[in-house]
Amino acid sequence: MGLTAGIIGLPNVGKSTLFNAITKSKALSANYPFATIEPNVGFVEIRDKRLENIVQIVKPRNVVYTSFSFTDIAGLVKGASLGEGLGNQFLANIREVDAICHVVRCFTDSDVIHVNGVIDPINDIETINLELTFADLEVIEKRLPKIEKKAQLKVDKDAEVEYKILMMAKDALSAGKALRDLPFTKEQLELIKNYNFLTLKPMIYVLNVGENEIKTDNEMILKVKEYAKKTNTEVVKISAQIEEEISDLPEEDRAMFLDDLGIEESGLDQLVKKSYDLLGLATYFTAGEKECRAWTFKKGMKAPECAGIIHSDFEKGFIRAEVISYDDFMQYGGLQKAKEAGKMRSEGKDYVFKDGDIVLFRFNV
């Protein structure tokens, strides 16, 4: 179960620099608008320290981390929903992602031009959000006439329900609200999921700051944080330039570099954690001499569903899951010792997996 995050923002806010840093790619990063035209896609391993600690104890022949993909989408501009700056093409790319990382420029640098000629992060945010809103409204307005008559005559129950949801969405968007802020039911979300509404996708504001603002907040950063609070949007502060500089360093040098800057956790690590929380994702582990591996699952999934992430046969023939918590595994120094201490549980089909579970599936096909 992979996560796909799209990196969006105005031109020249640091999207491609950030993309290069987190994926160790070499996408073109240039000081002019639309340096990125085709979306760049890169994968990044999630270096979960828990898996590294498990590996130290088990010493397997192979280690597999979970990963997710980042898509560097070309800079949007005002009028993108009408096709400005190749906008329709770029908006289509955003529809394919699970979450949106909205990069906002919060640094001053006379050598890096701003597409609007002035650095105003709130205006930048509202420009992008407005284009996403317009794009969603266009989808709704194209669909409504096709189902309106059926809904009003009440001859098609599905059309009636869909019409009601789309009208609610249209009213919200027209009032300046994002669809992610509406109290949709699970059934309603299932009904409209194929529309891939842009403002329904979880969003994080990624504040691209200068090296000097990593530990302190300038006026621009404070304004964005206040703005984000009003819309319940997560914020991560990153210096894309620093992240790119440390991306190719060995792990020990990287840790030393961060320590010299007085930073406990890299911006990438913070972004990964918040992305996981935002999408309701968690991790379980399998641990054996042949392989130790991390697996991503959605919170609330039951044991057979989690088994199916490994292979569909595991879910079809599920018998039980033998589970040890990560904390017990570390406390007792491995699966066997934790089992001898009575910390291994045999769980059935109704067991809801927890983040950090270490599991051995029993199945029969």
mmCIF file of C-alpha atoms in Angstrom:
data_model
loop_
_atom_site.group_PDB
_atom_site.id
_atom_site.type_symbol
_atom_site.label_atom_id
_atom_site.label_comp_id
_atom_site.label_asym_id
_atom_site.label_seq_id
_atom_site.Cartn_x
_atom_site.Cartn_y
_atom_site.Cartn_z
ATOM 1 C CA MET A 1 0.000 0.000 0.000
ATOM 2 C CA GLY A 2 1.999 2.960 -1.267
ATOM 3 C CA LEU A 3 1.503 6.632 -0.659
ATOM 4 C CA THR A 4 1.654 9.063 -3.560
ATOM 5 C CA ALA A 5 2.194 12.708 -2.673
ATOM 6 C CA GLY A 6 2.096 15.513 -5.213
ATOM 7 C CA ILE A 7 4.360 18.524 -4.736
ATOM 8 C CA ILE A 8 2.601 21.661 -5.970
ATOM 9 C CA GLY A 9 2.974 25.420 -5.714
ATOM 10 C CA LEU A 10 3.680 28.496 -7.770
ATOM 11 C CA PRO A 11 6.745 28.470 -10.044
ATOM 12 C CA ASN A 12 10.125 29.031 -8.337
ATOM 13 C CA VAL A 13 9.037 28.293 -4.753
ATOM 14 C CA GLY A 14 11.457 25.365 -4.367
ATOM 15 C CA LYS A 15 9.356 22.377 -5.487
ATOM 16 C CA SER A 16 11.999 20.731 -7.660
ATOM 17 C CA THR A 17 14.750 21.430 -5.128
ATOM 18 C CA LEU A 18 12.640 19.723 -2.459
ATOM 19 C CA PHE A 19 11.853 16.854 -4.835
ATOM 20 C CA ASN A 20 15.551 16.344 -5.551
ATOM 21 C CA ALA A 21 16.327 16.314 -1.846
ATOM 22 C CA ILE A 22 13.741 13.767 -0.784
ATOM 23 C CA THR A 23 14.103 11.414 -3.740
ATOM 24 C CA LYS A 24 17.809 11.956 -4.455
ATOM 25 C CA SER A 25 16.823 12.651 -8.051
ATOM 26 C CA LYS A 26 18.315 15.197 -10.390
ATOM 27 C CA ALA A 27 15.196 16.894 -11.716
ATOM 28 C CA LEU A 28 15.805 20.236 -13.392
ATOM 29 C CA SER A 29 15.717 23.011 -10.828
ATOM 30 C CA ALA A 30 15.974 26.368 -12.574
ATOM 31 C CA ASN A 31 15.335 30.015 -11.801
ATOM 32 C CA TYR A 32 12.523 30.539 -14.317
ATOM 33 C CA PRO A 33 8.850 29.561 -14.519
ATOM 34 C CA PHE A 34 7.847 26.145 -15.926
ATOM 35 C CA ALA A 35 11.310 24.608 -15.689
ATOM 36 C CA THR A 36 9.285 21.466 -14.906
ATOM 37 C CA ILE A 37 6.752 20.557 -17.595
ATOM 38 C CA GLU A 38 6.386 16.789 -17.441
ATOM 39 C CA PRO A 39 5.868 15.625 -13.836
ATOM 40 C CA ASN A 40 8.939 14.039 -12.246
ATOM 41 C CA VAL A 41 8.196 10.932 -10.172
ATOM 42 C CA GLY A 42 10.585 9.570 -7.563
ATOM 43 C CA PHE A 43 10.425 7.008 -4.769
ATOM 44 C CA VAL A 44 11.794 7.463 -1.283
ATOM 45 C CA GLU A 45 12.431 4.780 1.329
ATOM 46 C CA ILE A 46 10.939 5.453 4.731
ATOM 47 C CA ARG A 47 13.835 4.808 7.088
ATOM 48 C CA ASP A 48 11.779 3.685 10.084
ATOM 49 C CA LYS A 49 14.103 3.509 13.097
ATOM 50 C CA ARG A 50 11.974 0.724 14.549
ATOM 51 C CA LEU A 51 12.798 -1.520 11.589
ATOM 52 C CA GLU A 52 16.478 -0.675 11.966
ATOM 53 C CA ASN A 53 16.304 -1.711 15.638
ATOM 54 C CA ILE A 54 14.518 -4.962 14.729
ATOM 55 C CA VAL A 55 17.231 -5.687 12.169
ATOM 56 C CA GLN A 56 19.950 -5.225 14.813
ATOM 57 C CA ILE A 57 18.392 -8.062 16.831
ATOM 58 C CA VAL A 58 17.261 -10.444 14.059
ATOM 59 C CA LYS A 59 20.206 -9.876 11.670
ATOM 60 C CA PRO A 60 18.291 -10.966 8.540
ATOM 61 C CA ARG A 61 19.737 -11.611 5.097
ATOM 62 C CA ASN A 62 17.482 -8.951 3.560
ATOM 63 C CA VAL A 63 15.756 -5.738 4.709
ATOM 64 C CA VAL A 64 12.840 -4.057 2.927
ATOM 65 C CA TYR A 65 11.614 -0.610 3.938
ATOM 66 C CA THR A 66 8.255 0.822 2.988
ATOM 67 C CA SER A 67 8.354 3.579 0.399
ATOM 68 C CA PHE A 68 6.164 6.159 -1.219
ATOM 69 C CA SER A 69 6.354 8.185 -4.362
ATOM 70 C CA PHE A 70 6.591 11.925 -4.750
ATOM 71 C CA THR A 71 5.434 13.610 -7.930
ATOM 72 C CA ASP A 72 6.967 16.995 -8.718
ATOM 73 C CA ILE A 73 4.162 18.792 -10.557
ATOM 74 C CA ALA A 74 4.943 21.876 -12.604
ATOM 75 C CA GLY A 75 4.207 25.288 -11.124
ATOM 76 C CA LEU A 76 0.598 26.408 -11.161
ATOM 77 C CA VAL A 77 -0.313 30.012 -11.895
ATOM 78 C CA LYS A 78 -3.386 32.181 -11.672
ATOM 79 C CA GLY A 79 -5.812 30.979 -14.347
ATOM 80 C CA ALA A 80 -4.505 27.388 -14.290
ATOM 81 C CA SER A 81 -8.059 26.030 -14.161
ATOM 82 C CA LEU A 82 -8.680 27.838 -17.452
ATOM 83 C CA GLY A 83 -5.521 26.445 -19.016
ATOM 84 C CA GLU A 84 -3.086 29.257 -18.186
ATOM 85 C CA GLY A 85 0.528 28.072 -18.003
ATOM 86 C CA LEU A 86 -0.431 24.581 -19.195
ATOM 87 C CA GLY A 87 -2.730 24.509 -16.150
ATOM 88 C CA ASN A 88 -5.191 21.822 -17.261
ATOM 89 C CA GLN A 89 -2.370 19.359 -17.816
ATOM 90 C CA PHE A 90 -0.857 20.076 -14.398
ATOM 91 C CA LEU A 91 -4.195 19.858 -12.582
ATOM 92 C CA ALA A 92 -4.791 16.458 -14.176
ATOM 93 C CA ASN A 93 -1.493 15.265 -12.686
ATOM 94 C CA ILE A 94 -2.612 16.338 -9.205
ATOM 95 C CA ARG A 95 -5.800 14.266 -9.479
ATOM 96 C CA GLU A 96 -3.716 11.084 -9.444
ATOM 97 C CA VAL A 97 -2.072 11.632 -6.025
ATOM 98 C CA ASP A 98 -3.246 10.666 -2.510
ATOM 99 C CA ALA A 99 -2.046 13.797 -0.727
ATOM 100 C CA ILE A 100 -0.888 17.283 -1.679
ATOM 101 C CA CYS A 101 2.312 18.894 -0.424
ATOM 102 C CA HIS A 102 1.742 22.583 -1.151
ATOM 103 C CA VAL A 103 5.154 24.290 -1.172
ATOM 104 C CA VAL A 104 5.021 27.934 -0.063
ATOM 105 C CA ARG A 105 7.952 30.306 -0.388
ATOM 106 C CA CYS A 106 8.763 31.963 2.937
ATOM 107 C CA PHE A 107 12.280 33.196 2.229
ATOM 108 C CA THR A 108 13.743 36.268 0.558
ATOM 109 C CA ASP A 109 16.428 35.974 -2.101
ATOM 110 C CA SER A 110 16.919 38.614 -4.775
ATOM 111 C CA ASP A 111 18.568 36.010 -7.027
ATOM 112 C CA VAL A 112 15.404 33.866 -7.151
ATOM 113 C CA ILE A 113 12.609 35.554 -9.068
ATOM 114 C CA HIS A 114 8.977 35.360 -7.981
ATOM 115 C CA VAL A 115 6.381 34.776 -10.667
ATOM 116 C CA ASN A 116 4.239 37.651 -9.306
ATOM 117 C CA GLY A 117 7.177 39.969 -8.671
ATOM 118 C CA VAL A 118 6.525 40.134 -4.921
ATOM 119 C CA ILE A 119 6.827 37.561 -2.106
ATOM 120 C CA ASP A 120 3.452 37.220 -0.402
ATOM 121 C CA PRO A 121 2.916 33.654 0.891
ATOM 122 C CA ILE A 122 -0.750 34.128 1.841
ATOM 123 C CA ASN A 123 -1.563 35.445 -1.619
ATOM 124 C CA ASP A 124 0.402 32.557 -3.126
ATOM 125 C CA ILE A 125 -1.582 30.019 -1.091
ATOM 126 C CA GLU A 126 -4.912 31.592 -1.998
ATOM 127 C CA THR A 127 -3.961 31.686 -5.692
ATOM 128 C CA ILE A 128 -3.293 27.939 -5.727
ATOM 129 C CA ASN A 129 -6.304 27.060 -3.563
ATOM 130 C CA LEU A 130 -8.587 29.140 -5.773
ATOM 131 C CA GLU A 131 -7.420 27.294 -8.882
ATOM 132 C CA LEU A 132 -8.044 23.934 -7.198
ATOM 133 C CA THR A 133 -11.510 25.159 -6.214
ATOM 134 C CA PHE A 134 -12.315 26.330 -9.750
ATOM 135 C CA ALA A 135 -11.181 22.978 -11.147
ATOM 136 C CA ASP A 136 -13.508 21.082 -8.780
ATOM 137 C CA LEU A 137 -16.416 23.387 -9.576
ATOM 138 C CA GLU A 138 -15.909 22.761 -13.278
ATOM 139 C CA VAL A 139 -16.164 18.988 -12.736
ATOM 140 C CA ILE A 140 -19.374 19.390 -10.726
ATOM 141 C CA GLU A 141 -20.973 21.782 -13.203
ATOM 142 C CA LYS A 142 -20.309 19.365 -16.055
ATOM 143 C CA ARG A 143 -21.878 16.476 -14.158
ATOM 144 C CA LEU A 144 -24.981 18.106 -12.630
ATOM 145 C CA PRO A 145 -26.996 18.585 -15.883
ATOM 146 C CA LYS A 146 -26.552 14.878 -16.674
ATOM 147 C CA ILE A 147 -28.275 13.700 -13.493
ATOM 148 C CA GLU A 148 -30.466 16.661 -12.549
ATOM 149 C CA LYS A 149 -33.679 15.486 -14.248
ATOM 150 C CA LYS A 150 -33.420 11.930 -12.870
ATOM 151 C CA ALA A 151 -32.746 13.270 -9.393
ATOM 152 C CA GLN A 152 -35.593 15.755 -9.402
ATOM 153 C CA LEU A 153 -38.094 13.201 -10.774
ATOM 154 C CA LYS A 154 -36.825 10.683 -8.192
ATOM 155 C CA VAL A 155 -36.698 7.876 -10.749
ATOM 156 C CA ASP A 156 -33.108 6.916 -9.942
ATOM 157 C CA LYS A 157 -32.095 6.614 -6.277
ATOM 158 C CA ASP A 158 -28.349 6.715 -6.997
ATOM 159 C CA ALA A 159 -28.715 9.828 -9.149
ATOM 160 C CA GLU A 160 -30.804 11.444 -6.414
ATOM 161 C CA VAL A 161 -28.143 10.816 -3.769
ATOM 162 C CA GLU A 162 -25.302 11.872 -6.073
ATOM 163 C CA TYR A 163 -27.105 15.073 -7.043
ATOM 164 C CA LYS A 164 -27.620 15.988 -3.386
ATOM 165 C CA ILE A 165 -23.938 15.436 -2.559
ATOM 166 C CA LEU A 166 -22.712 17.394 -5.591
ATOM 167 C CA MET A 167 -25.007 20.321 -4.767
ATOM 168 C CA MET A 168 -23.669 20.344 -1.213
ATOM 169 C CA ALA A 169 -20.122 20.301 -2.609
ATOM 170 C CA LYS A 170 -20.905 23.076 -5.091
ATOM 171 C CA ASP A 171 -22.346 25.325 -2.370
ATOM 172 C CA ALA A 172 -19.296 24.758 -0.170
ATOM 173 C CA LEU A 173 -16.813 25.479 -2.963
ATOM 174 C CA SER A 174 -18.733 28.598 -3.998
ATOM 175 C CA ALA A 175 -18.443 29.798 -0.397
ATOM 176 C CA GLY A 176 -14.662 29.309 -0.466
ATOM 177 C CA LYS A 177 -14.542 26.056 1.503
ATOM 178 C CA ALA A 178 -12.405 23.052 0.575
ATOM 179 C CA LEU A 179 -14.276 19.759 0.235
ATOM 180 C CA ARG A 180 -11.939 18.149 2.770
ATOM 181 C CA ASP A 181 -13.580 20.346 5.420
ATOM 182 C CA LEU A 182 -17.084 18.967 4.799
ATOM 183 C CA PRO A 183 -18.532 16.232 7.069
ATOM 184 C CA PHE A 184 -19.004 13.617 4.351
ATOM 185 C CA THR A 185 -20.049 10.141 5.477
ATOM 186 C CA LYS A 186 -18.040 7.088 4.452
ATOM 187 C CA GLU A 187 -20.800 6.140 2.008
ATOM 188 C CA GLN A 188 -20.840 9.626 0.450
ATOM 189 C CA LEU A 189 -17.065 9.612 0.002
ATOM 190 C CA GLU A 190 -17.282 6.221 -1.694
ATOM 191 C CA LEU A 191 -19.893 7.590 -4.104
ATOM 192 C CA ILE A 192 -17.766 10.561 -5.218
ATOM 193 C CA LYS A 193 -14.271 9.053 -5.008
ATOM 194 C CA ASN A 194 -14.000 8.574 -8.787
ATOM 195 C CA TYR A 195 -14.185 12.339 -9.296
ATOM 196 C CA ASN A 196 -10.774 12.714 -7.605
ATOM 197 C CA PHE A 197 -11.735 16.161 -6.333
ATOM 198 C CA LEU A 198 -8.611 18.234 -5.724
ATOM 199 C CA THR A 199 -9.856 20.075 -2.629
ATOM 200 C CA LEU A 200 -10.908 16.766 -1.070
ATOM 201 C CA LYS A 201 -7.328 15.529 -0.967
ATOM 202 C CA PRO A 202 -5.436 15.940 2.334
ATOM 203 C CA MET A 203 -3.034 18.878 2.157
ATOM 204 C CA ILE A 204 0.110 19.934 3.991
ATOM 205 C CA TYR A 205 1.666 23.370 3.640
ATOM 206 C CA VAL A 206 5.410 22.898 3.211
ATOM 207 C CA LEU A 207 7.042 26.192 4.141
ATOM 208 C CA ASN A 208 10.293 26.557 2.241
ATOM 209 C CA VAL A 209 12.484 28.736 4.445
ATOM 210 C CA GLY A 210 16.048 29.987 4.515
ATOM 211 C CA GLU A 211 18.705 28.297 6.636
ATOM 212 C CA ASN A 212 18.396 31.033 9.280
ATOM 213 C CA GLU A 213 14.658 30.420 9.699
ATOM 214 C CA ILE A 214 14.902 26.709 10.482
ATOM 215 C CA LYS A 215 14.837 27.351 14.235
ATOM 216 C CA THR A 216 13.078 30.713 14.255
ATOM 217 C CA ASP A 217 9.997 32.072 12.486
ATOM 218 C CA ASN A 218 10.065 35.188 10.338
ATOM 219 C CA GLU A 219 6.939 37.282 9.756
ATOM 220 C CA MET A 220 5.964 35.325 6.625
ATOM 221 C CA ILE A 221 6.141 32.000 8.459
ATOM 222 C CA LEU A 222 4.038 33.297 11.351
ATOM 223 C CA LYS A 223 1.365 34.535 8.935
ATOM 224 C CA VAL A 224 1.148 31.182 7.152
ATOM 225 C CA LYS A 225 0.964 29.254 10.420
ATOM 226 C CA GLU A 226 -1.902 31.463 11.566
ATOM 227 C CA TYR A 227 -3.643 31.046 8.211
ATOM 228 C CA ALA A 228 -3.191 27.267 8.330
ATOM 229 C CA LYS A 229 -4.612 27.081 11.842
ATOM 230 C CA LYS A 230 -7.876 28.642 10.658
ATOM 231 C CA THR A 231 -8.278 25.955 7.993
ATOM 232 C CA ASN A 232 -6.978 23.030 10.121
ATOM 233 C CA THR A 233 -4.144 22.462 7.672
ATOM 234 C CA GLU A 234 -0.883 20.835 8.769
ATOM 235 C CA VAL A 235 2.354 22.793 8.368
ATOM 236 C CA VAL A 236 5.925 21.535 7.953
ATOM 237 C CA LYS A 237 8.851 23.945 7.858
ATOM 238 C CA ILE A 238 11.675 22.873 5.541
ATOM 239 C CA SER A 239 14.748 24.425 4.013
ATOM 240 C CA ALA A 240 14.748 22.707 0.623
ATOM 241 C CA GLN A 241 18.308 23.907 0.082
ATOM 242 C CA ILE A 242 19.536 22.254 3.299
ATOM 243 C CA GLU A 243 17.611 19.069 2.555
ATOM 244 C CA GLU A 244 19.242 18.869 -0.871
ATOM 245 C CA GLU A 245 22.708 19.452 0.608
ATOM 246 C CA ILE A 246 22.352 16.599 3.119
ATOM 247 C CA SER A 247 20.496 14.162 0.859
ATOM 248 C CA ASP A 248 23.669 12.570 -0.544
ATOM 249 C CA LEU A 249 25.593 12.488 2.728
ATOM 250 C CA PRO A 250 26.273 9.181 4.544
ATOM 251 C CA GLU A 251 23.964 8.609 7.520
ATOM 252 C CA GLU A 252 26.585 9.489 10.167
ATOM 253 C CA ASP A 253 27.626 12.703 8.351
ATOM 254 C CA ARG A 254 23.976 13.607 7.864
ATOM 255 C CA ALA A 255 23.293 13.254 11.583
ATOM 256 C CA MET A 256 26.343 15.394 12.378
ATOM 257 C CA PHE A 257 25.246 18.067 9.890
ATOM 258 C CA LEU A 258 21.793 18.283 11.484
ATOM 259 C CA ASP A 259 23.326 18.341 14.948
ATOM 260 C CA ASP A 260 25.580 21.264 13.964
ATOM 261 C CA LEU A 261 22.454 23.139 12.864
ATOM 262 C CA GLY A 262 20.690 22.263 16.099
ATOM 263 C CA ILE A 263 18.023 20.234 14.276
ATOM 264 C CA GLU A 264 16.757 16.996 15.821
ATOM 265 C CA GLU A 265 14.832 15.761 12.794
ATOM 266 C CA SER A 266 15.173 16.483 9.086
ATOM 267 C CA GLY A 267 12.380 18.209 7.234
ATOM 268 C CA LEU A 268 11.838 15.055 5.178
ATOM 269 C CA ASP A 269 11.308 12.937 8.304
ATOM 270 C CA GLN A 270 8.761 15.451 9.576
ATOM 271 C CA LEU A 271 6.994 15.504 6.203
ATOM 272 C CA VAL A 272 6.778 11.695 6.095
ATOM 273 C CA LYS A 273 5.295 11.484 9.596
ATOM 274 C CA LYS A 274 2.701 14.162 8.935
ATOM 275 C CA SER A 275 1.798 12.621 5.574
ATOM 276 C CA TYR A 276 1.224 9.258 7.252
ATOM 277 C CA ASP A 277 -0.915 10.820 9.985
ATOM 278 C CA LEU A 278 -2.867 12.812 7.440
ATOM 279 C CA LEU A 279 -3.743 9.709 5.437
ATOM 280 C CA GLY A 280 -4.441 7.560 8.481
ATOM 281 C CA LEU A 281 -1.565 5.195 7.703
ATOM 282 C CA ALA A 282 0.484 3.036 10.055
ATOM 283 C CA THR A 283 3.185 0.340 9.849
ATOM 284 C CA TYR A 284 3.444 -3.289 10.879
ATOM 285 C CA PHE A 285 6.513 -5.524 10.584
ATOM 286 C CA THR A 286 7.427 -9.073 9.657
ATOM 287 C CA ALA A 287 10.723 -10.300 11.096
ATOM 288 C CA GLY A 288 12.652 -13.450 10.238
ATOM 289 C CA GLU A 289 16.190 -14.570 9.465
ATOM 290 C CA LYS A 290 15.453 -14.469 5.739
ATOM 291 C CA GLU A 291 13.900 -10.994 5.722
ATOM 292 C CA CYS A 292 12.745 -8.147 7.940
ATOM 293 C CA ARG A 293 10.181 -5.903 6.316
ATOM 294 C CA ALA A 294 7.908 -2.945 7.026
ATOM 295 C CA TRP A 295 4.357 -2.909 5.627
ATOM 296 C CA THR A 296 2.032 0.094 5.354
ATOM 297 C CA PHE A 297 -1.636 -0.312 6.279
ATOM 298 C CA LYS A 298 -4.619 1.932 6.914
ATOM 299 C CA LYS A 299 -5.546 2.422 10.551
ATOM 300 C CA GLY A 300 -8.639 0.387 11.380
ATOM 301 C CA MET A 301 -7.759 -2.526 9.081
ATOM 302 C CA LYS A 302 -8.339 -5.990 10.501
ATOM 303 C CA ALA A 303 -5.897 -8.906 10.487
ATOM 304 C CA PRO A 304 -7.060 -10.615 7.240
ATOM 305 C CA GLU A 305 -6.910 -7.285 5.333
ATOM 306 C CA CYS A 306 -3.384 -6.653 6.596
ATOM 307 C CA ALA A 307 -2.424 -10.198 5.606
ATOM 308 C CA GLY A 308 -3.751 -9.434 2.120
ATOM 309 C CA ILE A 309 -1.257 -6.581 1.780
ATOM 310 C CA ILE A 310 1.473 -9.221 1.617
ATOM 311 C CA HIS A 311 -0.444 -11.548 -0.718
ATOM 312 C CA SER A 312 -4.079 -12.143 -1.573
ATOM 313 C CA ASP A 313 -3.663 -15.823 -0.624
ATOM 314 C CA PHE A 314 -2.790 -14.755 2.927
ATOM 315 C CA GLU A 315 -6.163 -13.026 3.205
ATOM 316 C CA LYS A 316 -8.179 -15.799 1.523
ATOM 317 C CA GLY A 317 -6.715 -18.555 3.680
ATOM 318 C CA PHE A 318 -6.239 -16.528 6.875
ATOM 319 C CA ILE A 319 -6.276 -18.649 10.042
ATOM 320 C CA ARG A 320 -4.720 -16.388 12.678
ATOM 321 C CA ALA A 321 -2.033 -13.779 13.294
ATOM 322 C CA GLU A 322 0.628 -14.277 15.934
ATOM 323 C CA VAL A 323 1.404 -10.785 17.196
ATOM 324 C CA ILE A 324 4.043 -9.192 19.409
ATOM 325 C CA SER A 325 4.194 -5.453 20.018
ATOM 326 C CA TYR A 326 7.354 -3.613 19.007
ATOM 327 C CA ASP A 327 7.929 -2.492 22.613
ATOM 328 C CA ASP A 328 7.747 -6.084 23.922
ATOM 329 C CA PHE A 329 10.019 -7.276 21.106
ATOM 330 C CA MET A 330 12.666 -4.722 22.067
ATOM 331 C CA GLN A 331 12.266 -5.239 25.824
ATOM 332 C CA TYR A 332 12.780 -9.011 25.600
ATOM 333 C CA GLY A 333 15.309 -8.947 22.759
ATOM 334 C CA GLY A 334 13.511 -10.837 20.019
ATOM 335 C CA LEU A 335 10.514 -12.921 19.013
ATOM 336 C CA GLN A 336 11.424 -16.124 20.826
ATOM 337 C CA LYS A 337 12.231 -14.453 24.150
ATOM 338 C CA ALA A 338 9.094 -12.312 23.980
ATOM 339 C CA LYS A 339 7.077 -15.440 23.208
ATOM 340 C CA GLU A 340 8.617 -17.283 26.186
ATOM 341 C CA ALA A 341 7.620 -14.325 28.377
ATOM 342 C CA GLY A 342 4.015 -14.764 27.258
ATOM 343 C CA LYS A 343 3.966 -11.620 25.109
ATOM 344 C CA MET A 344 2.932 -13.283 21.841
ATOM 345 C CA ARG A 345 -0.812 -13.134 21.206
ATOM 346 C CA SER A 346 -2.835 -15.294 18.839
ATOM 347 C CA GLU A 347 -5.323 -12.981 17.133
ATOM 348 C CA GLY A 348 -8.271 -13.861 14.904
ATOM 349 C CA LYS A 349 -10.160 -12.239 12.052
ATOM 350 C CA ASP A 350 -11.589 -9.398 14.130
ATOM 351 C CA TYR A 351 -8.249 -8.164 15.440
ATOM 352 C CA VAL A 352 -7.573 -4.526 14.474
ATOM 353 C CA PHE A 353 -3.885 -4.046 13.722
ATOM 354 C CA LYS A 354 -1.885 -1.502 15.701
ATOM 355 C CA ASP A 355 1.055 0.598 14.588
ATOM 356 C CA GLY A 356 4.279 -1.255 15.403
ATOM 357 C CA ASP A 357 2.812 -4.773 15.539
ATOM 358 C CA ILE A 358 5.313 -7.506 14.638
ATOM 359 C CA VAL A 359 3.397 -10.393 13.112
ATOM 360 C CA LEU A 360 3.591 -13.929 11.784
ATOM 361 C CA PHE A 361 0.543 -14.924 9.697
ATOM 362 C CA ARG A 362 -0.864 -18.456 9.712
ATOM 363 C CA PHE A 363 -2.881 -19.299 6.610
ATOM 364 C CA ASN A 364 -4.008 -22.230 4.508
ATOM 365 C CA VAL A 365 -4.959 -22.106 0.824
#
